[in-house]
Structures are given as C-alpha cells and as structure tokens.
CSV table of C-alpha atoms in Angstrom, one decimal:
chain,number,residue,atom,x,y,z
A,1,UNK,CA,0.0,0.0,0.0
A,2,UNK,CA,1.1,3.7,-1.1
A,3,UNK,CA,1.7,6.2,1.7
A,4,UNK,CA,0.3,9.7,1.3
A,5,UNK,CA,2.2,12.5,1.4
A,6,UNK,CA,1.1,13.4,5.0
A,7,UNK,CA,2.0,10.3,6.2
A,8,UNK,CA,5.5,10.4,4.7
A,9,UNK,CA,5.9,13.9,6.5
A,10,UNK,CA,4.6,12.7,9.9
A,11,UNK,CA,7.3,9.7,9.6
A,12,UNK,CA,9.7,12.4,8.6
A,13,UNK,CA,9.0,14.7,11.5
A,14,UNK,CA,8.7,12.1,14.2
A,15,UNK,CA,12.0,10.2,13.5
A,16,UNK,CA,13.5,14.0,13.6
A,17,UNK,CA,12.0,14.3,16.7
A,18,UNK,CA,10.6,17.6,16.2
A,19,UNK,CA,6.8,19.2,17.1
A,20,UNK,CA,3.7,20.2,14.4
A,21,UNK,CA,4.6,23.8,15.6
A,22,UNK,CA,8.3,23.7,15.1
A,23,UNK,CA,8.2,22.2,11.9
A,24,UNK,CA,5.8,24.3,10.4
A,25,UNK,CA,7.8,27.2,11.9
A,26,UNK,CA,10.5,25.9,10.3
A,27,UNK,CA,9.2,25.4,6.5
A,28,UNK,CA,7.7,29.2,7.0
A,29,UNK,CA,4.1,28.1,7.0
A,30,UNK,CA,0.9,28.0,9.7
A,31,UNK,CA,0.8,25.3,12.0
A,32,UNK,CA,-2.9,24.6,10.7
A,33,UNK,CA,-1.9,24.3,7.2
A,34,UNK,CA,0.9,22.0,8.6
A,35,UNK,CA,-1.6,20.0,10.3
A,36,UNK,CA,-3.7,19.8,7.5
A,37,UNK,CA,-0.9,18.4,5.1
A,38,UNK,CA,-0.2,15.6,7.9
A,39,UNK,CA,-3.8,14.7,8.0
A,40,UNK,CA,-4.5,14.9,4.1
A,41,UNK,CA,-6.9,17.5,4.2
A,42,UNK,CA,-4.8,19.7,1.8
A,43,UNK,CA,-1.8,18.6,-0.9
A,44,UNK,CA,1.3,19.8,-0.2
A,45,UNK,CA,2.5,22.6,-3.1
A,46,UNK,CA,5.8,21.5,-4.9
A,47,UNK,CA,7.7,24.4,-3.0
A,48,UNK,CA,6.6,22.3,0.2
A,49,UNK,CA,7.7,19.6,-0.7
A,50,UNK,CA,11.3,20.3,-2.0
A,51,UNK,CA,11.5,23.0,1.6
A,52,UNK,CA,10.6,19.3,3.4
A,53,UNK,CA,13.2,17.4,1.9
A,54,UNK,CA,16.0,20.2,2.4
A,55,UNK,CA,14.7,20.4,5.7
A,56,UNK,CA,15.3,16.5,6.4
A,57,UNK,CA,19.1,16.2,4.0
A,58,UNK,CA,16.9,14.4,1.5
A,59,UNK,CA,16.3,14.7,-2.2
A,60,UNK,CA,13.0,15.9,-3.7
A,61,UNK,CA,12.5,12.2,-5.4
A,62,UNK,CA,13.6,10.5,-1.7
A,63,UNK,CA,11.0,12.0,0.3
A,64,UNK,CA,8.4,11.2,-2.8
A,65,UNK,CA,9.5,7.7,-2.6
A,66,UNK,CA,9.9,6.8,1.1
A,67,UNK,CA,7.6,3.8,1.6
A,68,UNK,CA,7.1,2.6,-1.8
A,69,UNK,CA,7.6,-0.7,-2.6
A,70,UNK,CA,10.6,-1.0,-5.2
C-alpha cells in the first residue's frame, strides 16, 4: 500500500523528533496548514515539498519515494 504525502511527512517529523509547531515554523508556513498536510486534508505545493526534503538532507524524489515498494 502507497503512503500519502502526509503520512510520509509525519514519519519524517517524528523520526527527527521535532513538534507540528516547530516544523511548520521551520518550513515558513501556519501550524494549521501544517496540520492539515499531515492529516491529508490539503496537498502539499511542490515548494513544500522540496522546503521538506531540504529540511530532512533528502532529495526531492527521496522523500516522494519513502515507503514505496521497489
């Protein structure tokens, strides 16, 4: 089974150890709309996405394909 996108950000943020709040301080955006991206309410943009994986030393296409079967 595919992960979402929030899911692969909530593994991302827990194994870093950080907070909702930090981390959305940290990629410049409101905690709700943070929350929201975990949860799947909203898609995260491509900008997002690529601030994510910088955050976390990862590329772009790593974060896209953590927990997908090979």
């Amino acid at each position: 089974m595919k992960m979402t996108l929030g899911q692969k950000f909530r593994i991302l943020r827990t194994q870093a150890g950080a907070s909702e709040e930090y981390t959305a301080l940290l990629l410049k955006t409101a905690v709700g709309t943070y929350q929201k991206i975990e949860d799947d309410f909203i898609y995260p943009t491509e900008s997002m996405i690529n601030k994510a994986a910088k955050l976390y030393g990862i590329t772009y296409d790593h974060l896209l394909k953590i927990g997908e079967e090979d």
